[in-house]
Amino acid sequence: MNISVNENAPVKSTGKIEINAPIDKVWQILTSINDWPSWQSEVTQSNLKENLKEGAIFKWKAGGLSFTSQIHTVEPKTKFGWTGKTFGASAIHNWSFSFENGNTVIKVEESLQGVFPKLFKNYFQKNLDKGIQLNLEDLKCASEK
């Protein structure tokens, strides 16, 4: 990854899931940012106005919050990551892809830093853990259709 998660962040979470679908399909679903609301239960809007590339900026809404994110890593079918900011918090979000035992294996990790994650660590940790798992399950469901 071009930017690793912040190991010293007050809030960090990781998750992993096996998906019974080809890497090509899973990659296409995850990286089609403008389509996120069609399969991510928490995302209500997403807008990438340029091609998928490192440095591209996109705006999106999830869980009632608005985010501005910038893609930092695009290694097709291997790694995908972005940073994001919202009021009082910033995040580093990284995905990695592998193929094991006939399945696509997705690993995701995220760190949250800023005044709110620091002040309300337990609340943010609980929500991030829940969000990571939901995100993986949503991706699996969309990919296995």
XYZ file of N, CA and C in Angstrom:
435
model
N 0.843 -1.186 0.000
C 0.000 0.000 0.000
C 0.886 1.245 0.000
N 0.423 2.246 -0.700
C 1.159 3.501 -0.707
C 1.046 4.220 0.628
N -0.064 4.022 1.340
C -0.241 4.568 2.689
C -0.754 3.436 3.564
N 0.001 3.095 4.580
C -0.418 2.047 5.516
C -1.366 2.632 6.549
N -2.170 1.763 7.161
C -3.012 2.245 8.249
C -2.115 2.796 9.352
N -2.677 3.681 10.138
C -1.956 4.306 11.236
C -1.997 3.365 12.439
N -0.881 2.694 12.682
C -0.819 1.734 13.796
C -0.983 2.406 15.157
N -0.758 3.720 15.234
C -0.894 4.453 16.492
C -2.244 5.151 16.623
N -3.138 4.932 15.674
C -4.459 5.563 15.724
C -5.248 5.043 16.922
N -6.122 5.860 17.484
C -6.916 5.400 18.628
C -7.916 4.303 18.272
N -8.289 4.231 16.979
C -9.268 3.243 16.548
C -8.740 2.548 15.296
N -8.701 1.213 15.338
C -8.255 0.405 14.186
C -9.117 -0.850 14.127
N -9.330 -1.321 12.911
C -10.091 -2.554 12.758
C -9.626 -3.277 11.500
N -9.777 -4.593 11.518
C -9.458 -5.401 10.345
C -10.555 -6.440 10.170
N -10.657 -6.945 8.966
C -11.614 -8.000 8.689
C -11.163 -8.791 7.476
N -11.708 -9.992 7.350
C -11.334 -10.877 6.247
C -12.543 -11.722 5.907
N -12.701 -12.004 4.596
C -13.818 -12.832 4.169
C -13.441 -13.574 2.893
N -13.982 -14.773 2.751
C -13.828 -15.545 1.506
C -15.082 -15.353 0.679
N -14.864 -15.091 -0.601
C -15.980 -14.845 -1.513
C -15.903 -15.855 -2.654
N -17.002 -16.523 -2.905
C -17.061 -17.516 -3.972
C -17.378 -16.808 -5.295
N -16.385 -16.065 -5.776
C -16.508 -15.320 -7.042
C -15.100 -15.020 -7.529
N -14.937 -14.832 -8.837
C -13.609 -14.505 -9.364
C -13.110 -13.139 -8.874
N -11.804 -13.028 -8.714
C -11.201 -11.761 -8.294
C -11.632 -10.626 -9.217
N -11.681 -10.886 -10.529
C -12.075 -9.837 -11.481
C -13.424 -9.227 -11.107
N -14.372 -10.064 -10.766
C -15.715 -9.584 -10.434
C -15.709 -8.790 -9.128
N -15.035 -9.315 -8.108
C -14.990 -8.645 -6.806
C -14.292 -7.292 -6.951
N -13.189 -7.264 -7.683
C -12.457 -6.013 -7.932
C -13.369 -4.993 -8.613
N -14.075 -5.426 -9.638
C -14.948 -4.521 -10.391
C -16.029 -3.926 -9.493
N -16.632 -4.751 -8.652
C -17.688 -4.267 -7.759
C -17.116 -3.263 -6.756
N -16.023 -3.604 -6.095
C -15.460 -2.720 -5.076
C -14.963 -1.400 -5.651
N -14.345 -1.433 -6.815
C -13.721 -0.220 -7.356
C -14.656 0.613 -8.225
N -15.871 0.157 -8.450
C -16.871 0.974 -9.156
C -17.539 1.880 -8.120
N -16.814 2.896 -7.718
C -17.210 3.757 -6.599
C -18.596 4.363 -6.787
N -18.927 4.784 -7.991
C -20.232 5.404 -8.219
C -21.396 4.434 -8.014
N -21.110 3.140 -8.009
C -22.143 2.127 -7.791
C -22.252 1.675 -6.336
N -21.429 2.209 -5.445
C -21.465 1.757 -4.051
C -22.861 1.738 -3.435
N -23.696 2.763 -3.661
C -25.022 2.724 -3.016
C -25.888 1.532 -3.461
N -25.577 0.936 -4.601
C -26.384 -0.188 -5.074
C -26.119 -1.478 -4.309
N -24.990 -1.556 -3.591
C -24.711 -2.807 -2.872
C -24.241 -2.605 -1.435
N -23.799 -1.400 -1.071
C -23.382 -1.154 0.314
C -24.560 -0.566 1.086
N -25.033 -1.288 2.073
C -26.236 -0.885 2.799
C -26.098 0.458 3.514
N -24.893 0.852 3.887
C -24.693 2.106 4.611
C -24.430 3.307 3.697
N -24.073 3.072 2.441
C -23.702 4.173 1.534
C -24.935 4.669 0.786
N -25.186 5.974 0.897
C -26.348 6.566 0.232
C -25.956 7.362 -1.015
N -24.715 7.821 -1.096
C -24.228 8.557 -2.271
C -22.747 8.292 -2.430
N -22.279 8.269 -3.678
C -20.840 8.206 -3.951
C -20.603 8.777 -5.337
N -19.538 9.555 -5.450
C -19.296 10.257 -6.701
C -17.802 10.398 -6.975
N -17.336 9.634 -7.941
C -15.980 9.746 -8.468
C -16.136 10.340 -9.867
N -15.615 11.553 -10.063
C -15.826 12.252 -11.334
C -14.731 12.005 -12.356
N -13.748 11.199 -12.001
C -12.663 10.914 -12.937
C -12.407 9.422 -12.960
N -11.423 9.001 -13.714
C -11.070 7.590 -13.778
C -10.506 7.115 -12.454
N -10.633 5.821 -12.216
C -10.065 5.210 -11.024
C -8.543 5.244 -11.150
N -7.902 6.054 -10.312
C -6.443 6.169 -10.350
C -5.959 6.745 -9.034
N -4.696 6.525 -8.755
C -4.105 7.092 -7.553
C -4.157 8.612 -7.647
N -4.586 9.243 -6.568
C -4.727 10.693 -6.526
C -6.145 11.175 -6.799
N -7.002 10.319 -7.358
C -8.385 10.709 -7.649
C -9.146 10.957 -6.346
N -9.990 11.980 -6.379
C -10.789 12.355 -5.215
C -12.244 11.969 -5.474
N -12.886 11.427 -4.437
C -14.314 11.133 -4.544
C -15.016 11.550 -3.263
N -16.287 11.863 -3.398
C -17.114 12.262 -2.265
C -18.217 11.230 -2.098
N -18.559 10.950 -0.843
C -19.581 9.947 -0.586
C -20.230 10.179 0.763
N -21.381 9.550 0.953
C -22.114 9.654 2.214
C -22.439 8.255 2.714
N -22.238 8.079 4.007
C -22.547 6.798 4.650
C -22.881 7.061 6.113
N -23.877 6.372 6.598
C -24.237 6.520 8.006
C -24.562 7.949 8.394
N -25.074 8.729 7.464
C -25.440 10.111 7.756
C -24.289 11.102 7.706
N -23.075 10.638 7.429
C -21.912 11.523 7.368
C -21.439 11.681 5.929
N -20.876 12.836 5.631
C -20.280 13.102 4.317
C -18.770 12.952 4.418
N -18.178 12.329 3.412
C -16.740 12.084 3.387
C -16.143 12.612 2.089
N -14.923 13.104 2.187
C -14.110 13.401 1.014
C -12.913 12.474 1.094
N -12.715 11.675 0.060
C -11.653 10.666 0.069
C -10.750 10.824 -1.141
N -9.534 10.326 -0.979
C -8.564 10.328 -2.072
C -7.943 8.945 -2.177
N -7.979 8.407 -3.386
C -7.409 7.084 -3.632
C -5.887 7.183 -3.550
N -5.277 6.288 -2.779
C -3.816 6.292 -2.663
C -3.171 5.055 -3.291
N -3.934 3.997 -3.508
C -3.358 2.778 -4.083
C -4.353 2.130 -5.036
N -3.900 1.849 -6.250
C -4.670 1.065 -7.212
C -3.700 0.079 -7.849
N -3.730 -1.148 -7.367
C -2.972 -2.245 -7.964
C -4.007 -3.288 -8.350
N -4.430 -3.284 -9.630
C -5.564 -4.105 -10.051
C -5.537 -5.540 -9.527
N -6.676 -5.883 -8.925
C -6.946 -7.226 -8.401
C -5.967 -7.648 -7.300
N -5.255 -6.668 -6.734
C -4.308 -6.961 -5.660
C -4.520 -6.052 -4.442
N -4.489 -4.720 -4.668
C -4.605 -3.758 -3.571
C -5.393 -2.534 -4.012
N -6.178 -2.008 -3.067
C -6.964 -0.802 -3.306
C -7.081 -0.067 -1.983
N -6.786 1.240 -1.981
C -6.862 1.984 -0.732
C -7.134 3.453 -0.937
N -7.693 4.061 0.122
C -7.959 5.498 0.091
C -7.855 6.077 1.496
N -7.706 7.383 1.529
C -7.799 8.129 2.775
C -9.119 8.873 2.731
N -9.610 9.264 3.881
C -10.874 9.979 3.917
C -10.943 10.923 5.096
N -11.739 11.979 4.916
C -11.932 12.951 5.989
C -13.405 13.275 6.128
N -13.806 13.468 7.379
C -15.109 13.998 7.718
C -14.892 14.881 8.935
N -15.914 15.528 9.403
C -15.770 16.463 10.518
C -15.190 15.767 11.749
N -14.009 16.184 12.190
C -13.406 15.674 13.416
C -12.697 14.342 13.317
N -12.581 13.781 12.114
C -11.937 12.472 11.986
C -11.360 12.290 10.587
N -10.328 11.466 10.525
C -9.782 11.062 9.228
C -9.495 9.570 9.289
N -9.460 8.944 8.108
C -9.313 7.498 8.046
C -8.328 7.102 6.963
N -7.754 5.933 7.143
C -6.977 5.259 6.107
C -7.635 3.894 5.946
N -8.020 3.571 4.719
C -8.803 2.376 4.447
C -8.109 1.582 3.345
N -7.733 0.332 3.630
C -6.971 -0.485 2.678
C -7.606 -1.861 2.492
N -7.641 -2.290 1.232
C -8.169 -3.590 0.850
C -7.070 -4.381 0.157
N -7.002 -5.664 0.422
C -6.078 -6.531 -0.321
C -6.852 -7.758 -0.803
N -6.446 -8.245 -1.962
C -7.117 -9.349 -2.643
C -6.140 -10.501 -2.805
N -6.622 -11.718 -2.605
C -5.831 -12.904 -2.926
C -6.797 -14.003 -3.365
N -6.243 -15.053 -3.924
C -7.056 -16.183 -4.395
C -6.556 -17.424 -3.674
N -7.441 -18.042 -2.885
C -7.062 -19.214 -2.097
C -8.171 -20.262 -2.164
N -7.792 -21.488 -2.395
C -8.746 -22.610 -2.394
C -9.960 -22.351 -3.283
N -9.733 -21.713 -4.430
C -10.809 -21.466 -5.372
C -11.694 -20.285 -5.043
N -11.345 -19.548 -4.012
C -12.144 -18.384 -3.615
C -11.297 -17.119 -3.603
N -11.974 -15.986 -3.756
C -11.323 -14.692 -3.582
C -11.331 -14.378 -2.097
N -10.177 -14.042 -1.565
C -10.068 -13.683 -0.150
C -9.792 -12.185 -0.068
N -10.631 -11.502 0.678
C -10.524 -10.060 0.837
C -10.144 -9.770 2.278
N -9.136 -8.936 2.433
C -8.754 -8.446 3.752
C -8.888 -6.930 3.720
N -9.475 -6.385 4.734
C -9.637 -4.940 4.821
C -9.118 -4.481 6.182
N -8.500 -3.310 6.182
C -8.051 -2.716 7.435
C -8.276 -1.217 7.367
N -8.601 -0.643 8.516
C -8.874 0.786 8.570
C -8.401 1.337 9.898
N -7.896 2.557 9.850
C -7.555 3.283 11.069
C -8.293 4.611 11.060
N -8.738 5.027 12.240
C -9.407 6.312 12.426
C -8.619 7.134 13.415
N -8.381 8.368 13.050
C -7.695 9.280 13.934
C -8.416 10.624 13.913
N -8.097 11.464 14.866
C -8.741 12.771 14.960
C -9.332 12.964 16.335
N -9.887 14.150 16.539
C -10.382 14.511 17.865
C -11.533 13.608 18.313
N -12.488 13.296 17.441
C -13.627 12.476 17.867
C -13.261 11.020 18.131
N -12.503 10.367 17.254
C -12.099 9.000 17.601
C -11.265 8.934 18.886
N -10.511 9.988 19.160
C -9.701 10.001 20.383
C -10.593 10.188 21.620
N -11.537 11.118 21.532
C -12.406 11.403 22.675
C -13.442 10.305 22.919
N -13.936 9.700 21.847
C -15.008 8.713 21.954
C -14.549 7.375 21.385
N -13.393 6.934 21.856
C -12.734 5.749 21.309
C -13.643 4.518 21.296
N -14.298 4.214 22.406
C -15.124 3.005 22.487
C -16.274 3.043 21.485
N -16.926 4.188 21.360
C -18.025 4.344 20.416
C -17.538 4.128 18.983
N -16.435 4.783 18.627
C -15.904 4.669 17.271
C -15.393 3.262 16.993
N -14.779 2.622 17.987
C -14.267 1.263 17.789
C -15.410 0.295 17.512
N -16.455 0.390 18.298
C -17.622 -0.481 18.121
C -18.226 -0.282 16.727
N -18.393 0.965 16.323
C -18.996 1.252 15.015
C -18.095 0.846 13.861
N -16.784 1.025 14.008
C -15.873 0.634 12.939
C -15.844 -0.885 12.791
N -15.767 -1.607 13.897
C -15.783 -3.074 13.834
C -17.052 -3.568 13.148
N -18.185 -3.011 13.530
C -19.469 -3.395 12.935
C -19.492 -3.020 11.450
N -19.009 -1.835 11.116
C -19.010 -1.372 9.736
C -18.122 -2.196 8.823
N -16.951 -2.584 9.319
C -16.026 -3.417 8.531
C -16.697 -4.756 8.202
N -17.314 -5.380 9.187
C -17.963 -6.673 8.971
C -19.140 -6.539 8.005
N -19.941 -5.504 8.176
C -21.084 -5.289 7.289
C -20.615 -5.044 5.856
N -19.551 -4.251 5.710
C -18.993 -3.955 4.396
C -18.537 -5.232 3.693
N -17.846 -6.100 4.410
C -17.389 -7.370 3.841
C -18.571 -8.251 3.442
N -19.572 -8.328 4.301
C -20.747 -9.146 3.999
C -21.504 -8.598 2.784
N -21.619 -7.259 2.699
C -22.259 -6.637 1.535
C -21.490 -6.963 0.251
N -20.164 -6.877 0.317
C -19.338 -7.173 -0.858
C -19.491 -8.633 -1.267
N -19.504 -9.521 -0.306
C -19.684 -10.950 -0.590
C -21.036 -11.195 -1.260
N -22.070 -10.618 -0.712
C -23.422 -10.791 -1.253
C -23.492 -10.266 -2.697
N -22.961 -9.081 -2.944
C -22.984 -8.495 -4.290
C -22.158 -9.324 -5.267
N -21.038 -9.847 -4.807
C -20.117 -10.582 -5.685
C -20.605 -11.986 -6.024
N -21.357 -12.584 -5.139
C -21.804 -13.961 -5.346
C -23.138 -14.055 -6.076
N -23.685 -12.934 -6.523
C -24.944 -12.950 -7.292
C -24.723 -13.529 -8.662
